[in-house]
Amino acid sequence: EPEVTQTPSHQVTQMGQEVILRCVPISNHLYFYWYRQILGQKVEFLVSFYNNEISEKSEIFDDQFSVERPDGSNFTLKIRSTKLEDSAMYFCASSVKGETQYFGPGTRLLVL
Amino acid sequence: AQSVTQPDIHITVSEGASLELRCNYSYGATPYLFWYVQSPGQGLQLLLKYFSGDTLVQGIKGFEAEFKRSQSSFNLRKPSVHWSDAAEYFCAVGARGGADGLTFGKGTHLIIQP
C-alpha cells in the first residue's frame, strides 16, 4: 500500500540554523500538507499546497517557514532560522483531491 | 472558527472490555470527520472517516464511529479492545473538499489493563 515517507526521522539543530524537512507524498495525490505537534500538544495545521502554490496557511506559518515542491516527487518544509519553540514533530500529509489526508511517520526536530 | 473537543485526556480499559472515546466538534457546516490513531513514536494512521450517508461508519481494526448531528458528536467505539489498541486517538474535522487543513482535538490516551 502506498505511504507518505519523510526524512530524516530525527534532526537536531542549533538555534538560528536552517533546516529542511523532506516528504515524498503518495504518487497520485495532488494536495500536500504540513502539520506540527509540539510534545504533549495537539496536531496543528501549518500549510497546504496545491498546483505548485500555497493554498492555505495558518498563523503559525510565518515568514520563517517556506514550502517547495522541487521536483515531481518531493515536498519540503524549510525553517529559515530555527527557534527553540520550533522543536516539535512535523508531519507531512497528502490527499488525492483534498478530502482524506494520509500522514507520514513524522520528523522529530529538536532545536538546541 | 472550527474546534474539536476530546473531553477525556486518558482512558483506562481492561482488555476485552468495550470502549467509547468521545469527540465533539464545532463547525459552521457539516464537516468531514476523522479518527486517527498514533502509536508511540509513529505517525497518524487513519482509522475511519465520515463524509455523508450512513451515520455509523466502520473503520479498520474493528473500530466504528457514529455521527450525531444533533449532538455535534462523532464518538469512536470498539466492542472489545486488545492490548495492541493502546495508543493516542485523535478526532479531526475538515472542510468539504479543497485544501483546508484539518483541525484536531487534543487526543485521548488509551491505556489497556491486562
PDB file of C-alpha atoms in Angstrom:
ATOM      1  CA  GLU A   1       0.000   0.000   0.000  1.00  0.00           C
ATOM      2  CA  PRO A   2       1.440   3.415  -0.918  1.00  0.00           C
ATOM      3  CA  GLU A   3       2.645   5.511   2.000  1.00  0.00           C
ATOM      4  CA  VAL A   4       3.842   9.013   2.683  1.00  0.00           C
ATOM      5  CA  THR A   5       7.506   8.948   3.620  1.00  0.00           C
ATOM      6  CA  GLN A   6       9.525  11.557   5.493  1.00  0.00           C
ATOM      7  CA  THR A   7      13.218  12.155   6.022  1.00  0.00           C
ATOM      8  CA  PRO A   8      15.010  12.455   8.313  1.00  0.00           C
ATOM      9  CA  SER A   9      13.188  10.724  11.130  1.00  0.00           C
ATOM     10  CA  HIS A  10      15.065  12.826  13.683  1.00  0.00           C
ATOM     11  CA  GLN A  11      17.008  16.068  13.356  1.00  0.00           C
ATOM     12  CA  VAL A  12      18.919  18.034  15.935  1.00  0.00           C
ATOM     13  CA  THR A  13      19.953  21.586  15.086  1.00  0.00           C
ATOM     14  CA  GLN A  14      21.284  24.698  16.739  1.00  0.00           C
ATOM     15  CA  MET A  15      19.088  27.727  17.219  1.00  0.00           C
ATOM     16  CA  GLY A  16      19.335  30.053  14.249  1.00  0.00           C
ATOM     17  CA  GLN A  17      20.227  27.327  11.784  1.00  0.00           C
ATOM     18  CA  GLU A  18      18.184  26.489   8.712  1.00  0.00           C
ATOM     19  CA  VAL A  19      16.546  23.093   8.426  1.00  0.00           C
ATOM     20  CA  ILE A  20      14.819  21.379   5.539  1.00  0.00           C
ATOM     21  CA  LEU A  21      12.376  18.594   6.200  1.00  0.00           C
ATOM     22  CA  ARG A  22      11.575  16.312   3.305  1.00  0.00           C
ATOM     23  CA  CYS A  23       8.482  14.392   2.346  1.00  0.00           C
ATOM     24  CA  VAL A  24       7.537  12.117  -0.507  1.00  0.00           C
ATOM     25  CA  PRO A  25       3.734  12.177  -0.857  1.00  0.00           C
ATOM     26  CA  ILE A  26       1.732   9.315  -2.308  1.00  0.00           C
ATOM     27  CA  SER A  27       2.352   9.402  -6.037  1.00  0.00           C
ATOM     28  CA  ASN A  28      -1.097  10.192  -7.459  1.00  0.00           C
ATOM     29  CA  HIS A  29      -2.011  12.707  -4.744  1.00  0.00           C
ATOM     30  CA  LEU A  30      -2.442  16.349  -5.653  1.00  0.00           C
ATOM     31  CA  TYR A  31      -2.734  18.115  -2.278  1.00  0.00           C
ATOM     32  CA  PHE A  32       0.117  18.290   0.221  1.00  0.00           C
ATOM     33  CA  TYR A  33       0.183  19.469   3.805  1.00  0.00           C
ATOM     34  CA  TRP A  34       2.496  20.121   6.737  1.00  0.00           C
ATOM     35  CA  TYR A  35       1.439  19.858  10.359  1.00  0.00           C
ATOM     36  CA  ARG A  36       3.354  20.072  13.607  1.00  0.00           C
ATOM     37  CA  GLN A  37       2.842  18.548  17.028  1.00  0.00           C
ATOM     38  CA  ILE A  38       4.651  20.099  19.946  1.00  0.00           C
ATOM     39  CA  LEU A  39       5.345  17.489  22.599  1.00  0.00           C
ATOM     40  CA  GLY A  40       2.216  16.770  24.609  1.00  0.00           C
ATOM     41  CA  GLN A  41       0.026  19.043  22.493  1.00  0.00           C
ATOM     42  CA  LYS A  42      -2.383  18.576  19.644  1.00  0.00           C
ATOM     43  CA  VAL A  43      -1.542  18.340  15.985  1.00  0.00           C
ATOM     44  CA  GLU A  44      -1.659  21.772  14.329  1.00  0.00           C
ATOM     45  CA  PHE A  45      -2.058  22.630  10.659  1.00  0.00           C
ATOM     46  CA  LEU A  46       0.728  24.689   9.115  1.00  0.00           C
ATOM     47  CA  VAL A  47       0.195  24.878   5.372  1.00  0.00           C
ATOM     48  CA  SER A  48      -1.385  23.225   2.357  1.00  0.00           C
ATOM     49  CA  PHE A  49      -0.035  23.176  -1.182  1.00  0.00           C
ATOM     50  CA  TYR A  50      -1.792  22.531  -4.461  1.00  0.00           C
ATOM     51  CA  ASN A  51      -0.907  23.135  -8.079  1.00  0.00           C
ATOM     52  CA  ASN A  52       2.566  24.357  -7.114  1.00  0.00           C
ATOM     53  CA  GLU A  53       1.423  27.066  -4.775  1.00  0.00           C
ATOM     54  CA  ILE A  54       0.322  27.554  -1.201  1.00  0.00           C
ATOM     55  CA  SER A  55      -3.435  27.115  -0.839  1.00  0.00           C
ATOM     56  CA  GLU A  56      -3.964  27.759   2.851  1.00  0.00           C
ATOM     57  CA  LYS A  57      -1.726  28.580   5.769  1.00  0.00           C
ATOM     58  CA  SER A  58      -2.196  29.054   9.477  1.00  0.00           C
ATOM     59  CA  GLU A  59      -0.926  31.906  11.615  1.00  0.00           C
ATOM     60  CA  ILE A  60       1.895  29.607  12.733  1.00  0.00           C
ATOM     61  CA  PHE A  61       3.270  29.584   9.182  1.00  0.00           C
ATOM     62  CA  ASP A  62       5.107  32.879   9.302  1.00  0.00           C
ATOM     63  CA  ASP A  63       7.959  34.233   7.175  1.00  0.00           C
ATOM     64  CA  GLN A  64      10.412  31.805   8.779  1.00  0.00           C
ATOM     65  CA  PHE A  65       8.679  28.930   7.009  1.00  0.00           C
ATOM     66  CA  SER A  66       8.552  28.067   3.336  1.00  0.00           C
ATOM     67  CA  VAL A  67       7.449  25.086   1.289  1.00  0.00           C
ATOM     68  CA  GLU A  68       8.541  23.843  -2.063  1.00  0.00           C
ATOM     69  CA  ARG A  69       7.947  21.010  -4.458  1.00  0.00           C
ATOM     70  CA  PRO A  70      11.371  20.954  -6.127  1.00  0.00           C
ATOM     71  CA  ASP A  71      10.615  18.007  -8.376  1.00  0.00           C
ATOM     72  CA  GLY A  72       7.818  15.609  -9.206  1.00  0.00           C
ATOM     73  CA  SER A  73       8.084  13.641  -6.003  1.00  0.00           C
ATOM     74  CA  ASN A  74       9.478  15.646  -3.081  1.00  0.00           C
ATOM     75  CA  PHE A  75       7.691  18.198  -0.920  1.00  0.00           C
ATOM     76  CA  THR A  76       9.841  20.173   1.506  1.00  0.00           C
ATOM     77  CA  LEU A  77       9.372  22.395   4.537  1.00  0.00           C
ATOM     78  CA  LYS A  78      12.150  24.869   5.247  1.00  0.00           C
ATOM     79  CA  ILE A  79      12.572  26.690   8.527  1.00  0.00           C
ATOM     80  CA  ARG A  80      14.895  29.577   7.820  1.00  0.00           C
ATOM     81  CA  SER A  81      16.225  30.384  11.283  1.00  0.00           C
ATOM     82  CA  THR A  82      15.127  27.889  13.873  1.00  0.00           C
ATOM     83  CA  LYS A  83      13.963  28.886  17.335  1.00  0.00           C
ATOM     84  CA  LEU A  84      13.716  26.786  20.453  1.00  0.00           C
ATOM     85  CA  GLU A  85       9.934  26.755  20.127  1.00  0.00           C
ATOM     86  CA  ASP A  86      10.194  25.127  16.703  1.00  0.00           C
ATOM     87  CA  SER A  87      11.059  21.874  18.437  1.00  0.00           C
ATOM     88  CA  ALA A  88       8.234  19.539  17.526  1.00  0.00           C
ATOM     89  CA  MET A  89       7.208  16.558  15.454  1.00  0.00           C
ATOM     90  CA  TYR A  90       6.497  17.653  11.898  1.00  0.00           C
ATOM     91  CA  PHE A  91       4.067  15.603   9.838  1.00  0.00           C
ATOM     92  CA  CYS A  92       3.606  15.672   6.112  1.00  0.00           C
ATOM     93  CA  ALA A  93       0.290  14.554   4.634  1.00  0.00           C
ATOM     94  CA  SER A  94      -1.173  14.177   1.176  1.00  0.00           C
ATOM     95  CA  SER A  95      -4.588  13.662  -0.364  1.00  0.00           C
ATOM     96  CA  VAL A  96      -5.950  12.965  -3.801  1.00  0.00           C
ATOM     97  CA  LYS A  97      -8.359  15.877  -4.015  1.00  0.00           C
ATOM     98  CA  GLY A  98      -8.486  17.476  -0.597  1.00  0.00           C
ATOM     99  CA  GLU A  99     -10.641  15.000   1.302  1.00  0.00           C
ATOM    100  CA  THR A 100      -8.877  12.162   3.136  1.00  0.00           C
ATOM    101  CA  GLN A 101      -5.379  13.073   4.254  1.00  0.00           C
ATOM    102  CA  TYR A 102      -2.751  10.378   4.712  1.00  0.00           C
ATOM    103  CA  PHE A 103       0.066  11.163   7.081  1.00  0.00           C
ATOM    104  CA  GLY A 104       3.728  10.278   7.069  1.00  0.00           C
ATOM    105  CA  PRO A 105       5.621   8.980  10.108  1.00  0.00           C
ATOM    106  CA  GLY A 106       6.918  12.427  11.029  1.00  0.00           C
ATOM    107  CA  THR A 107      10.263  14.127  11.602  1.00  0.00           C
ATOM    108  CA  ARG A 108      11.162  14.921  15.174  1.00  0.00           C
ATOM    109  CA  LEU A 109      13.008  18.239  15.237  1.00  0.00           C
ATOM    110  CA  LEU A 110      14.974  19.303  18.283  1.00  0.00           C
ATOM    111  CA  VAL A 111      16.346  22.833  18.395  1.00  0.00           C
ATOM    112  CA  LEU A 112      19.110  23.418  20.946  1.00  0.00           C
TER     113      LEU A 112
ATOM    114  CA  ALA B   1     -13.806  29.015  13.901  1.00  0.00           C
ATOM    115  CA  GLN B   2     -13.932  25.274  13.988  1.00  0.00           C
ATOM    116  CA  SER B   3     -12.846  23.327  17.037  1.00  0.00           C
ATOM    117  CA  VAL B   4     -12.726  19.772  18.283  1.00  0.00           C
ATOM    118  CA  THR B   5     -13.114  18.708  21.896  1.00  0.00           C
ATOM    119  CA  GLN B   6     -11.996  15.383  23.229  1.00  0.00           C
ATOM    120  CA  PRO B   7     -13.021  15.621  26.867  1.00  0.00           C
ATOM    121  CA  ASP B   8     -11.103  12.577  28.086  1.00  0.00           C
ATOM    122  CA  ILE B   9      -7.336  13.035  28.257  1.00  0.00           C
ATOM    123  CA  HIS B  10      -6.751   9.485  29.495  1.00  0.00           C
ATOM    124  CA  ILE B  11      -8.959   6.414  29.454  1.00  0.00           C
ATOM    125  CA  THR B  12      -8.097   3.061  31.019  1.00  0.00           C
ATOM    126  CA  VAL B  13      -9.934  -0.021  29.813  1.00  0.00           C
ATOM    127  CA  SER B  14      -9.476  -3.691  30.602  1.00  0.00           C
ATOM    128  CA  GLU B  15      -8.521  -5.944  27.729  1.00  0.00           C
ATOM    129  CA  GLY B  16     -11.675  -7.413  26.232  1.00  0.00           C
ATOM    130  CA  ALA B  17     -13.898  -4.624  27.505  1.00  0.00           C
ATOM    131  CA  SER B  18     -15.785  -2.217  25.282  1.00  0.00           C
ATOM    132  CA  LEU B  19     -14.521   1.249  24.503  1.00  0.00           C
ATOM    133  CA  GLU B  20     -16.046   4.602  23.668  1.00  0.00           C
ATOM    134  CA  LEU B  21     -13.951   7.708  23.014  1.00  0.00           C
ATOM    135  CA  ARG B  22     -15.828  10.973  22.871  1.00  0.00           C
ATOM    136  CA  CYS B  23     -15.470  13.721  20.297  1.00  0.00           C
ATOM    137  CA  ASN B  24     -17.487  16.900  19.940  1.00  0.00           C
ATOM    138  CA  TYR B  25     -16.936  19.445  17.226  1.00  0.00           C
ATOM    139  CA  SER B  26     -17.892  22.977  16.403  1.00  0.00           C
ATOM    140  CA  TYR B  27     -18.190  23.765  12.712  1.00  0.00           C
ATOM    141  CA  GLY B  28     -20.207  26.110  10.553  1.00  0.00           C
ATOM    142  CA  ALA B  29     -21.490  23.413   8.229  1.00  0.00           C
ATOM    143  CA  THR B  30     -21.432  19.647   8.092  1.00  0.00           C
ATOM    144  CA  PRO B  31     -17.758  18.809   8.151  1.00  0.00           C
ATOM    145  CA  TYR B  32     -15.739  15.845   7.151  1.00  0.00           C
ATOM    146  CA  LEU B  33     -14.939  13.890  10.334  1.00  0.00           C
ATOM    147  CA  PHE B  34     -11.981  11.636  11.015  1.00  0.00           C
ATOM    148  CA  TRP B  35     -10.423   9.492  13.693  1.00  0.00           C
ATOM    149  CA  TYR B  36      -6.682   8.911  13.600  1.00  0.00           C
ATOM    150  CA  VAL B  37      -4.564   6.724  15.866  1.00  0.00           C
ATOM    151  CA  GLN B  38      -0.961   7.388  16.846  1.00  0.00           C
ATOM    152  CA  SER B  39       1.102   4.625  18.406  1.00  0.00           C
ATOM    153  CA  PRO B  40       4.205   5.666  20.352  1.00  0.00           C
ATOM    154  CA  GLY B  41       6.833   7.078  18.027  1.00  0.00           C
ATOM    155  CA  GLN B  42       4.641   6.548  15.000  1.00  0.00           C
ATOM    156  CA  GLY B  43       2.730   8.715  12.581  1.00  0.00           C
ATOM    157  CA  LEU B  44      -1.010   9.213  12.336  1.00  0.00           C
ATOM    158  CA  GLN B  45      -2.950   6.309  10.925  1.00  0.00           C
ATOM    159  CA  LEU B  46      -6.464   6.850   9.609  1.00  0.00           C
ATOM    160  CA  LEU B  47      -8.994   4.688  11.458  1.00  0.00           C
ATOM    161  CA  LEU B  48     -12.177   5.863   9.793  1.00  0.00           C
ATOM    162  CA  LYS B  49     -13.932   8.832   8.256  1.00  0.00           C
ATOM    163  CA  TYR B  50     -17.406  10.243   7.766  1.00  0.00           C
ATOM    164  CA  PHE B  51     -18.337  12.274   4.737  1.00  0.00           C
ATOM    165  CA  SER B  52     -22.063  11.660   4.242  1.00  0.00           C
ATOM    166  CA  GLY B  53     -24.706   8.945   4.201  1.00  0.00           C
ATOM    167  CA  ASP B  54     -24.963   6.276   6.872  1.00  0.00           C
ATOM    168  CA  THR B  55     -24.108   7.902  10.178  1.00  0.00           C
ATOM    169  CA  LEU B  56     -22.482   4.732  11.528  1.00  0.00           C
ATOM    170  CA  VAL B  57     -19.157   4.194   9.836  1.00  0.00           C
ATOM    171  CA  GLN B  58     -16.865   1.218  10.060  1.00  0.00           C
ATOM    172  CA  GLY B  59     -13.117   1.506  10.138  1.00  0.00           C
ATOM    173  CA  ILE B  60     -10.026  -0.588  10.434  1.00  0.00           C
ATOM    174  CA  LYS B  61      -9.063  -2.729  13.430  1.00  0.00           C
ATOM    175  CA  GLY B  62     -12.714  -3.279  14.407  1.00  0.00           C
ATOM    176  CA  PHE B  63     -13.448   0.365  15.208  1.00  0.00           C
ATOM    177  CA  GLU B  64     -16.658   2.184  14.371  1.00  0.00           C
ATOM    178  CA  ALA B  65     -17.929   5.711  14.911  1.00  0.00           C
ATOM    179  CA  GLU B  66     -21.327   7.319  14.901  1.00  0.00           C
ATOM    180  CA  PHE B  67     -22.046  10.814  13.629  1.00  0.00           C
ATOM    181  CA  LYS B  68     -24.789  12.549  15.588  1.00  0.00           C
ATOM    182  CA  ARG B  69     -25.588  15.900  14.038  1.00  0.00           C
ATOM    183  CA  SER B  70     -27.919  16.964  16.858  1.00  0.00           C
ATOM    184  CA  GLN B  71     -25.140  16.475  19.409  1.00  0.00           C
ATOM    185  CA  SER B  72     -22.263  17.602  17.169  1.00  0.00           C
ATOM    186  CA  SER B  73     -20.545  14.382  18.132  1.00  0.00           C
ATOM    187  CA  PHE B  74     -18.526  11.691  16.429  1.00  0.00           C
ATOM    188  CA  ASN B  75     -17.731   9.117  19.103  1.00  0.00           C
ATOM    189  CA  LEU B  76     -15.409   6.208  18.442  1.00  0.00           C
ATOM    190  CA  ARG B  77     -16.310   2.731  19.668  1.00  0.00           C
ATOM    191  CA  LYS B  78     -14.908  -0.754  19.776  1.00  0.00           C
ATOM    192  CA  PRO B  79     -16.764  -3.714  21.284  1.00  0.00           C
ATOM    193  CA  SER B  80     -13.703  -5.499  22.632  1.00  0.00           C
ATOM    194  CA  VAL B  81     -10.269  -3.878  22.975  1.00  0.00           C
ATOM    195  CA  HIS B  82      -6.937  -5.606  22.544  1.00  0.00           C
ATOM    196  CA  TRP B  83      -3.660  -4.715  24.223  1.00  0.00           C
ATOM    197  CA  SER B  84      -2.396  -3.508  20.846  1.00  0.00           C
ATOM    198  CA  ASP B  85      -5.066  -0.784  20.841  1.00  0.00           C
ATOM    199  CA  ALA B  86      -3.093   1.170  23.447  1.00  0.00           C
ATOM    200  CA  ALA B  87      -2.276   4.438  21.683  1.00  0.00           C
ATOM    201  CA  GLU B  88      -3.246   8.090  21.319  1.00  0.00           C
ATOM    202  CA  TYR B  89      -6.507   8.703  19.466  1.00  0.00           C
ATOM    203  CA  PHE B  90      -7.242  11.950  17.675  1.00  0.00           C
ATOM    204  CA  CYS B  91     -10.545  13.207  16.339  1.00  0.00           C
ATOM    205  CA  ALA B  92     -10.333  15.730  13.497  1.00  0.00           C
ATOM    206  CA  VAL B  93     -12.626  17.831  11.344  1.00  0.00           C
ATOM    207  CA  GLY B  94     -12.073  19.219   7.894  1.00  0.00           C
ATOM    208  CA  ALA B  95     -13.827  21.253   5.262  1.00  0.00           C
ATOM    209  CA  ARG B  96     -15.656  19.540   2.455  1.00  0.00           C
ATOM    210  CA  GLY B  97     -13.102  19.404  -0.297  1.00  0.00           C
ATOM    211  CA  GLY B  98     -10.364  21.850  -1.044  1.00  0.00           C
ATOM    212  CA  ALA B  99      -7.024  22.293   0.608  1.00  0.00           C
ATOM    213  CA  ASP B 100      -8.055  23.308   4.120  1.00  0.00           C
ATOM    214  CA  GLY B 101      -6.100  21.765   6.904  1.00  0.00           C
ATOM    215  CA  LEU B 102      -7.662  19.501   9.463  1.00  0.00           C
ATOM    216  CA  THR B 103      -8.466  20.732  12.957  1.00  0.00           C
ATOM    217  CA  PHE B 104      -7.516  18.177  15.573  1.00  0.00           C
ATOM    218  CA  GLY B 105      -8.632  17.563  19.115  1.00  0.00           C
ATOM    219  CA  LYS B 106      -6.062  17.260  21.874  1.00  0.00           C
ATOM    220  CA  GLY B 107      -6.258  13.495  21.796  1.00  0.00           C
ATOM    221  CA  THR B 108      -7.228  10.727  24.191  1.00  0.00           C
ATOM    222  CA  HIS B 109      -4.549   8.437  25.564  1.00  0.00           C
ATOM    223  CA  LEU B 110      -5.887   4.894  25.777  1.00  0.00           C
ATOM    224  CA  ILE B 111      -4.377   2.558  28.350  1.00  0.00           C
ATOM    225  CA  ILE B 112      -5.225  -1.134  28.257  1.00  0.00           C
ATOM    226  CA  GLN B 113      -5.133  -3.078  31.510  1.00  0.00           C
ATOM    227  CA  PRO B 114      -4.430  -6.822  31.337  1.00  0.00           C
TER     228      PRO B 114
END
